[in-house]
Amino acid sequence: RKEVEQDPGPFNVPEGATVAFNCTYSNSASQSFFWYRQDCRKEPKLLMSVYSSGNEDGRFTAQLNRASQYISLLIRDSKLSDSATYLCVVNENQYGGATNKLIFGTGTLLAVQP
Amino acid sequence: GAVVSQHPSWVICKSGTSVKIECRSLDFQATTMFWYRQFPKQSLMLMATSNEGSKATYEQGVEKDKFLINHASLTLSTLTVTSAHPEDSSFYICSGGRDSNQPQHFGDGTRLSIL
């Protein structure tokens, strides 16, 4: 089983649609969680952190369910500029707490159509 | 916010050449930086954790003698791909953050093409 699993996609949606991305992680000791966005042939950019209580940033809502080891990202009123690959990222503690490392999901490609 | 600068952006060279990639933290000190590799249509794969003043920690399957990492200062980590071959062609990205438990910020990446 992969450490971080995401919907394979691609998702093709019309402008204005609501789209949801799901992600599960295997390490119950994972400490922090993020959604990154990666445009074609570019580096990943942080979209938002994911907090246990859930958090919202404009049209974007992230949720975390530690019991189910599940993370989600909801995009409302999608724009053409939202087209990108969305990466679910889990920060794992390793080496007895000395270092953390990011584990990336394979990403889900979103294509918003006019 | 934290800024990470990576250089060069593109490298095209002949098989057998060694290539050095630099990753700098511009406005923070990074005791830990990370090096990733991304092949087309795949996600980022962590290659190694670069530790300032000590040896890097390599992920399983990554040859430490092939991918030399040096982290001699709190603002600079380098990755050297030694005797590169076409199969080493990939997108290499570094990341760093003020704290390894905080969101990481990525360099712009280096596209390496070995002919």
GROMACS .gro file of C-alpha atoms in nm, chain B residues 8 11-21 65-68 79-85 88 112-114:
model
   27
  122PRO     CA    1   2.058   2.611  -1.255
  125VAL     CA    2   2.112   2.157  -1.772
  126ILE     CA    3   2.182   1.973  -2.093
  127CYS     CA    4   2.505   1.778  -2.107
  128LYS     CA    5   2.674   1.469  -2.237
  129SER     CA    6   2.665   1.130  -2.072
  130GLY     CA    7   2.942   1.092  -1.817
  131THR     CA    8   2.938   1.453  -1.703
  132SER     CA    9   2.892   1.540  -1.339
  133VAL     CA   10   2.633   1.807  -1.266
  134LYS     CA   11   2.605   2.019  -0.953
  135ILE     CA   12   2.272   2.173  -0.846
  179ASP     CA   13   2.783   0.765  -0.430
  180LYS     CA   14   2.585   0.865  -0.737
  181PHE     CA   15   2.404   1.158  -0.582
  182LEU     CA   16   2.646   1.347  -0.362
  193LEU     CA   17   2.335   1.793  -0.508
  194THR     CA   18   2.593   1.655  -0.749
  195VAL     CA   19   2.484   1.394  -0.999
  196THR     CA   20   2.808   1.213  -1.071
  197SER     CA   21   2.881   1.060  -1.411
  198ALA     CA   22   2.527   1.130  -1.524
  199HIS     CA   23   2.359   0.901  -1.776
  202ASP     CA   24   1.928   1.033  -1.471
  226LEU     CA   25   1.841   1.780  -1.623
  227SER     CA   26   1.876   1.629  -1.969
  228ILE     CA   27   2.160   1.390  -2.035
   0.00000   0.00000   0.00000
